[in-house]
Tab-separated table of C-alpha atoms in Angstrom:
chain	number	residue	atom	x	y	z
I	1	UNK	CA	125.270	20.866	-157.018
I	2	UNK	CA	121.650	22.606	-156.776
I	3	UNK	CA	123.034	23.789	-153.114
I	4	UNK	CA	126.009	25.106	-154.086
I	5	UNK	CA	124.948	27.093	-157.625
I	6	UNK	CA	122.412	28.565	-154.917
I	7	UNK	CA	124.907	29.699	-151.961
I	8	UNK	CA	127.197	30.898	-155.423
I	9	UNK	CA	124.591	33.063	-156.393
I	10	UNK	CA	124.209	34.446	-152.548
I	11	UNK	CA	127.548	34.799	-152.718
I	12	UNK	CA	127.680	37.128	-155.749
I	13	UNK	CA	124.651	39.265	-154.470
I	14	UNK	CA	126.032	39.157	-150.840
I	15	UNK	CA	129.486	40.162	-151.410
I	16	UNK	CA	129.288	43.373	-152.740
I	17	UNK	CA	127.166	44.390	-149.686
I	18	UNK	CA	129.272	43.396	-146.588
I	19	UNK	CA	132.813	43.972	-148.471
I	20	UNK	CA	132.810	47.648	-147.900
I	21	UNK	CA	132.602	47.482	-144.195
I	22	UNK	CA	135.775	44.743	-143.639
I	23	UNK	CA	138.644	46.322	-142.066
I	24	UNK	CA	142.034	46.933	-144.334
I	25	UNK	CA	143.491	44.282	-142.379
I	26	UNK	CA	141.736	41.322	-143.146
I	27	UNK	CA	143.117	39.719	-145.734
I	28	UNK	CA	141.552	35.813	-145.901
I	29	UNK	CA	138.836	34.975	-148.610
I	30	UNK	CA	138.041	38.403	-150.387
I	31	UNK	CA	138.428	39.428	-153.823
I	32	UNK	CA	141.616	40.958	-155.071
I	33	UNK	CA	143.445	40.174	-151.395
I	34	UNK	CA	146.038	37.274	-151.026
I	35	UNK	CA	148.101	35.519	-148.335
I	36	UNK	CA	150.994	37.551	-149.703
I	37	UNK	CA	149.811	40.695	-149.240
I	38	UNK	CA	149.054	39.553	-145.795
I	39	UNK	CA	152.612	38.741	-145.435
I	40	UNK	CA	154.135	42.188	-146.764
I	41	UNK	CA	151.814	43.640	-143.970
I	42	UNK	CA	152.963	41.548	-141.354
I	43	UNK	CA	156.849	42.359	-142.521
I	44	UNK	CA	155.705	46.211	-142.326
I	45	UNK	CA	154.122	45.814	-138.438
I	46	UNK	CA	157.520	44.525	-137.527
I	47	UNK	CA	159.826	46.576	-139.567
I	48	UNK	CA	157.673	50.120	-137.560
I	49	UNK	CA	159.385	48.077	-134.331
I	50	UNK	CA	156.809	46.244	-133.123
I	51	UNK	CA	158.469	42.802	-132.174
I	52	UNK	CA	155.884	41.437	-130.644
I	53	UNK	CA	152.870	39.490	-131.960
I	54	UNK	CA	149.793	38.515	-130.033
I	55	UNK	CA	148.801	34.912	-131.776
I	56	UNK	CA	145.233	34.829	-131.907
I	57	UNK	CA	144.238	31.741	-133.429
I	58	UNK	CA	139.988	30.985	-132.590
I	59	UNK	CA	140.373	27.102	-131.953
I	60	UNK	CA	137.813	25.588	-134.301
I	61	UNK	CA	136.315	28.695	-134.970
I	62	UNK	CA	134.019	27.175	-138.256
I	63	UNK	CA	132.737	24.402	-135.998
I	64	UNK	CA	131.697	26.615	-133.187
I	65	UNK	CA	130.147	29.759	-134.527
I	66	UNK	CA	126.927	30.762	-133.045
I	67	UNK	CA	123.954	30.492	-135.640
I	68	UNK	CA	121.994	33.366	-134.083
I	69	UNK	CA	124.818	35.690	-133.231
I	70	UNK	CA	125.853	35.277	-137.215
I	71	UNK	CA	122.265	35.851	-138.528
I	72	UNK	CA	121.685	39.123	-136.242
I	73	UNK	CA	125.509	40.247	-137.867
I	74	UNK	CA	124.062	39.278	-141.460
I	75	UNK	CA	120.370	41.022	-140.896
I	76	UNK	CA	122.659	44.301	-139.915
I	77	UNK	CA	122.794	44.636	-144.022
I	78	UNK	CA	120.020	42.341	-145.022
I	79	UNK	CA	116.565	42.891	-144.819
I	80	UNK	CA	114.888	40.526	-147.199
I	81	UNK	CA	113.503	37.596	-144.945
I	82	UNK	CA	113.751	35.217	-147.457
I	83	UNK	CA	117.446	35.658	-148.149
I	84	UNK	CA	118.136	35.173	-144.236
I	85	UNK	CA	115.878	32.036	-144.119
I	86	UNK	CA	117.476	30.323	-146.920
I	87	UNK	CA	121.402	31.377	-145.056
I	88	UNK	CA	119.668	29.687	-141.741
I	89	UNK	CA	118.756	26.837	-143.689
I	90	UNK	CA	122.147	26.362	-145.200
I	91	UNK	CA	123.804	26.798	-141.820
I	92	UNK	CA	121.423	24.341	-140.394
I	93	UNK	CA	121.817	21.404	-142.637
I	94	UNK	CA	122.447	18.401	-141.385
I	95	UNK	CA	126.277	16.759	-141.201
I	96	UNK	CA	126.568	12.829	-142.688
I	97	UNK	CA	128.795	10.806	-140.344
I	98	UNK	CA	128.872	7.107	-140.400
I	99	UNK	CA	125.713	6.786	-142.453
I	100	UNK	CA	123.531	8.946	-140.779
I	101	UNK	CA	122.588	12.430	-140.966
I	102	UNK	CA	123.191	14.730	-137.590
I	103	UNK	CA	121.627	18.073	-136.773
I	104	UNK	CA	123.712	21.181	-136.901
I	105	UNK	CA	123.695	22.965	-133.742
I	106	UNK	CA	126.332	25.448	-134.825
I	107	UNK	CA	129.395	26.110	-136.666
I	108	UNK	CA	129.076	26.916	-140.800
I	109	UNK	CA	130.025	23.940	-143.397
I	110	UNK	CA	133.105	24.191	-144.582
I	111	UNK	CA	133.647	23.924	-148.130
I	112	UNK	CA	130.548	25.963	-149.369
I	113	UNK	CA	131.013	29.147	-151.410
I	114	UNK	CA	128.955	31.033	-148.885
I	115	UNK	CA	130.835	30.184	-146.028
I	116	UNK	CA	134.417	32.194	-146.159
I	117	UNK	CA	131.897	35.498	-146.687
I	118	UNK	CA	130.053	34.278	-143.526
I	119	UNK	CA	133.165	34.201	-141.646
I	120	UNK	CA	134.536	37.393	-142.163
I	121	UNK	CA	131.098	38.994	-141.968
I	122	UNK	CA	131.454	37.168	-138.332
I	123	UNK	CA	135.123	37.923	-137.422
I	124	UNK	CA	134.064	41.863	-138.440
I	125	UNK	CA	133.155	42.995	-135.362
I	126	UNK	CA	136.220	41.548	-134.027
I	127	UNK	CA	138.210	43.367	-136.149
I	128	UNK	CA	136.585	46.722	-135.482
I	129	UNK	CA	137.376	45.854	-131.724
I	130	UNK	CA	141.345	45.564	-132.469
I	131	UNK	CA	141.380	48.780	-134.856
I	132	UNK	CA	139.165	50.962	-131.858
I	133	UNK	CA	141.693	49.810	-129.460
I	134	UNK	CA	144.900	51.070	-132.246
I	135	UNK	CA	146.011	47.711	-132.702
I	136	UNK	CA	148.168	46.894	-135.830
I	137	UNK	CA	147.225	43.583	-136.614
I	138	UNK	CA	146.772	40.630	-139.987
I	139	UNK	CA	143.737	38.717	-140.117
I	140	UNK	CA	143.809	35.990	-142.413
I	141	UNK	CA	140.673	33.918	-142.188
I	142	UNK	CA	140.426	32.751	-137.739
I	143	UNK	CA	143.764	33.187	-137.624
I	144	UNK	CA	145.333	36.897	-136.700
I	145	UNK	CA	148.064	38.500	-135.253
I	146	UNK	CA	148.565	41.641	-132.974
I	147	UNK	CA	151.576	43.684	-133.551
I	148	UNK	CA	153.013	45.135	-130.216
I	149	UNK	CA	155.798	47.615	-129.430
I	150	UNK	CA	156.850	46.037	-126.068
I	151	UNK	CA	156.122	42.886	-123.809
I	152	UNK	CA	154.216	44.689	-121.344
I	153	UNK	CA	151.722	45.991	-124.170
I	154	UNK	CA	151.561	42.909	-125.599
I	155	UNK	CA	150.629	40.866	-122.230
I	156	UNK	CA	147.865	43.851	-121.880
I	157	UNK	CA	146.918	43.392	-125.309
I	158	UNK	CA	146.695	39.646	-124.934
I	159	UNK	CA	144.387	39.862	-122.001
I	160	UNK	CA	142.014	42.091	-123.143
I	161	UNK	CA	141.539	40.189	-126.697
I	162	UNK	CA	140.993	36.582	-124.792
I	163	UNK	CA	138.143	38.623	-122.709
I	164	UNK	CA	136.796	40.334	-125.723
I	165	UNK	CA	137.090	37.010	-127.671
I	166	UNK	CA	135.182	34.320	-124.648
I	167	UNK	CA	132.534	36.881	-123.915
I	168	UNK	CA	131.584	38.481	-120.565
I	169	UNK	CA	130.516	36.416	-117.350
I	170	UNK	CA	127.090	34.733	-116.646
I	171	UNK	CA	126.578	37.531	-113.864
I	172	UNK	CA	127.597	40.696	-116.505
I	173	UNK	CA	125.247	38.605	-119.358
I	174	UNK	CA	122.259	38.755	-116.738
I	175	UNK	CA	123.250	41.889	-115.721
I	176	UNK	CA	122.592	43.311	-119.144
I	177	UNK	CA	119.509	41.105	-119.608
I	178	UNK	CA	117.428	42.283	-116.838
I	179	UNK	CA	116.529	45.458	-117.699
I	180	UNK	CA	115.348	43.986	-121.039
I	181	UNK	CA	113.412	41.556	-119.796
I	182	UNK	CA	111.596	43.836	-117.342
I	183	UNK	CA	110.627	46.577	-120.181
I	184	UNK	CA	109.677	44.127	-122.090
I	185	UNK	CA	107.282	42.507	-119.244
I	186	UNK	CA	105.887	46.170	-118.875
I	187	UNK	CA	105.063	46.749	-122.083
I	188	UNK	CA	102.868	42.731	-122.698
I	189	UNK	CA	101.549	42.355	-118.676
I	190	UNK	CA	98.003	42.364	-120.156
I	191	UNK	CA	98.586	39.326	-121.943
I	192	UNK	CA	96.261	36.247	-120.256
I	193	UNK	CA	98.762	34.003	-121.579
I	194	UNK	CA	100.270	32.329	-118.234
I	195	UNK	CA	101.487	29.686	-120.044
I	196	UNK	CA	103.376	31.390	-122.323
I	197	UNK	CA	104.778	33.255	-119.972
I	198	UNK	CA	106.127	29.889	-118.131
I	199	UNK	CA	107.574	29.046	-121.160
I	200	UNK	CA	109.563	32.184	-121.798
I	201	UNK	CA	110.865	31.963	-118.445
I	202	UNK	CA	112.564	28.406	-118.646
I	203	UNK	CA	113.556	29.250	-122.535
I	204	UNK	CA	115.683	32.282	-121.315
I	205	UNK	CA	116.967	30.316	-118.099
I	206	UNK	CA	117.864	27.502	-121.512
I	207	UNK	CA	119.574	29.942	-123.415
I	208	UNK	CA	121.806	30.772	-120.339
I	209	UNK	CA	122.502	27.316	-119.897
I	210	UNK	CA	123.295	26.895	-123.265
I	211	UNK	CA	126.023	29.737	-123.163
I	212	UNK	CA	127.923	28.311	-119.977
I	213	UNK	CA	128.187	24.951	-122.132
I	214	UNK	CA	129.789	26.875	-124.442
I	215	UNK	CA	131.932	28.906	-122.474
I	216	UNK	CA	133.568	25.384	-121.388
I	217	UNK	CA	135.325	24.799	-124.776
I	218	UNK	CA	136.981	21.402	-123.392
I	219	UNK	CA	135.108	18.205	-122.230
I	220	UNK	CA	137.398	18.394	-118.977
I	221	UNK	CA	136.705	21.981	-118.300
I	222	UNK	CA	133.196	20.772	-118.708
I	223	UNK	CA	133.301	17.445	-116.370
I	224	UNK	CA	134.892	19.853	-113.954
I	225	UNK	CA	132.405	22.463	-113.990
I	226	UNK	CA	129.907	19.806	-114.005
I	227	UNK	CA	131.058	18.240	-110.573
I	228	UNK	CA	131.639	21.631	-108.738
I	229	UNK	CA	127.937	22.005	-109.520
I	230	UNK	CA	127.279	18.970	-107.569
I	231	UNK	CA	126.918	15.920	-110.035
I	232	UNK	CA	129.136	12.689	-109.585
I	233	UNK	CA	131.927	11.989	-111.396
I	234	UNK	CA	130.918	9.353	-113.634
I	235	UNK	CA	127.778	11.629	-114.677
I	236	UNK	CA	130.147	14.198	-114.916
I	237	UNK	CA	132.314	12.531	-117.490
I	238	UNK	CA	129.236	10.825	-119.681
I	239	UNK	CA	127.543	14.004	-119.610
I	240	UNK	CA	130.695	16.161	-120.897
I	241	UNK	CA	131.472	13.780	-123.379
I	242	UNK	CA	128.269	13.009	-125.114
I	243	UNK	CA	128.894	14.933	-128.305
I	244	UNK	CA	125.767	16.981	-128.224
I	245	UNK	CA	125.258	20.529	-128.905
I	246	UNK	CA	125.207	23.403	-126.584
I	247	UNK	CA	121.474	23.540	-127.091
I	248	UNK	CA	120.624	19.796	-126.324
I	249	UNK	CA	122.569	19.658	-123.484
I	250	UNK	CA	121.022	23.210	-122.172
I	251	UNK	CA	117.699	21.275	-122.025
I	252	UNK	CA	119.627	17.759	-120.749
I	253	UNK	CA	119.242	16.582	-117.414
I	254	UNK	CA	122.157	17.541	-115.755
I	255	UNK	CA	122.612	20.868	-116.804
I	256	UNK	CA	119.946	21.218	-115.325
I	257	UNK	CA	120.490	19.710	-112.341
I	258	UNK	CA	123.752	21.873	-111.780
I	259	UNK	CA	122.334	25.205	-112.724
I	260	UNK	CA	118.569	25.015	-111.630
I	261	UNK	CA	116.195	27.770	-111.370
I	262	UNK	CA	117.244	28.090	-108.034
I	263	UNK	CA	121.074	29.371	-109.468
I	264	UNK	CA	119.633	32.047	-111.359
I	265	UNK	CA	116.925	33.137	-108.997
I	266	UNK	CA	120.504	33.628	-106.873
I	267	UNK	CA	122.342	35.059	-109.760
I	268	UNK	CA	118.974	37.494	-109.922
I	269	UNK	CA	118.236	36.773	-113.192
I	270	UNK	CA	114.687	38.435	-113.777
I	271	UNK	CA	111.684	36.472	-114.082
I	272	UNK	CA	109.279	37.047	-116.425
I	273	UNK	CA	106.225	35.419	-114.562
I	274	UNK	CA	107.018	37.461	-111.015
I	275	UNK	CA	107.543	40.446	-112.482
I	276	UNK	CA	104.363	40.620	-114.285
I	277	UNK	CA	102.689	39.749	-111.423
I	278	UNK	CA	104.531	42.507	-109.497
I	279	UNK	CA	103.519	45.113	-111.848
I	280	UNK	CA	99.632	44.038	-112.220
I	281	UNK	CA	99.042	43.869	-108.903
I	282	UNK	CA	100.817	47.811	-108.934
I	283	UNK	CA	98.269	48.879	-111.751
């Protein structure tokens, strides 16, 4: 009860914050908008002659949302660290199954006052994304659909929202990274902190790990994956099915032994410690 007066109270402060910036066309878990109203719009989309609907429904989308993609969305507005520890700490509460308490890797609990806001505040920049593009479209919660004129337009449309909606490649994600990392090695080579810099290096390489095991949203798509990478079936299978997290299984043993430091040293994925040697021995 104590956890849920507090997310309320979020709630009411929170609310009146984000709400401004949600598109028109969401309609799921905001004040004064209905499932009905959603419905009139949908009737209106097809009544301009647009017959064809793009289905975009985010498969588990409240189990799977990524803690620190939602917190940078929700620090875009917030500044007050103590408001954005206490919505990490909600997010990160553990689950009870069978008895015993689990860690929450990611996803939001359902059920909570807080969490319909979170979702939306999520699902935002999504929205944005369909409205830049001069899609009509009804968002109702995860679930929206695109209104098309034709089935050419809608085949385009579906396409580019299933790219937009899985996220770029591991070679366009490193792509981005590098320059990043290497300003950022630039401006802290001083730093007599080897160690640390070890560390950064095989937390980044994690992180990457972490996002292909996400990528795979199925346990077969991951066994596959797994074995092109090199590791026997059987491993393959036990290690796609183990119920862990992303990050767990970033740091697990076979992920990586089927994406070791040698892959992204391939994929030229920048490392931290080379680089700032590179650049002191310049200086």
């Amino acid at each position: 009860m104590v956890d849920r007066l507090i997310q309320q109270a979020l709630l009411q402060i929170l609310q009146p914050i984000f709400e401004p910036e949600f598109s028109a066309s969401s309609y799921g878990f905001r004040p004064g908008r209905n499932a009905w109203q959603a419905v009139q719009a949908a009737r209106d989309h097809v009544r301009s002659g647009r017959f064809w609907v793009v289905d975009v429904d985010l498969a588990r989308f409240f189990d799977r949302v990524n803690h620190d993609l939602l917190m940078a969305r929700v620090a875009r507005k917030v500044g007050d660290r103590r408001v954005l520890g206490l919505i990490r700490r909600f997010l990160e509460a553990g689950l009870m199954r069978d008895g015993l308490v689990q860690q929450r890797a990611e996803g939001t609990p359902q059920g909570g006052p807080l969490s319909p806001l979170l979702s939306n505040i999520m699902l935002n920049d999504l929205d944005r994304e369909l409205e830049r593009r001069g899609h009509a479209f009804v968002r109702y919660g995860d679930d929206c659909n695109v209104y098309l004129g034709s089935k050419a337009a809608a085949e385009h449309a579906f396409e580019a929202i299933r790219h937009y909606c899985r996220g770029t490649s591991t070679g366009k994600t490193i792509e981005a990274l590098n320059p990043l990392l290497r300003g950022w090695t630039s401006s802290f080579r001083h730093a007599e902190v080897k160690d640390v810099w070890e560390e950064l290096d095989g937390w980044i390489r994690r992180k990457l790990r972490g996002r292909i095991w996400r990528q795979c949203k199925r346990s077969v798509t991951r066994a596959r994956l797994l074995m092109k990478r090199g590791l026997k079936e059987e491993r393959a299978w036990r290690s796609a099915t183990n119920g862990r997290g992303p990050w767990w299984n970033a740091g697990a043993s076979h992920m990586n032994a089927a994406f070791p430091k040698s892959f992204f040293d391939r994929m030229q994925l920048v490392s931290l410690v080379d680089t700032r040697r590179r650049f002191l021995f310049q200086s």
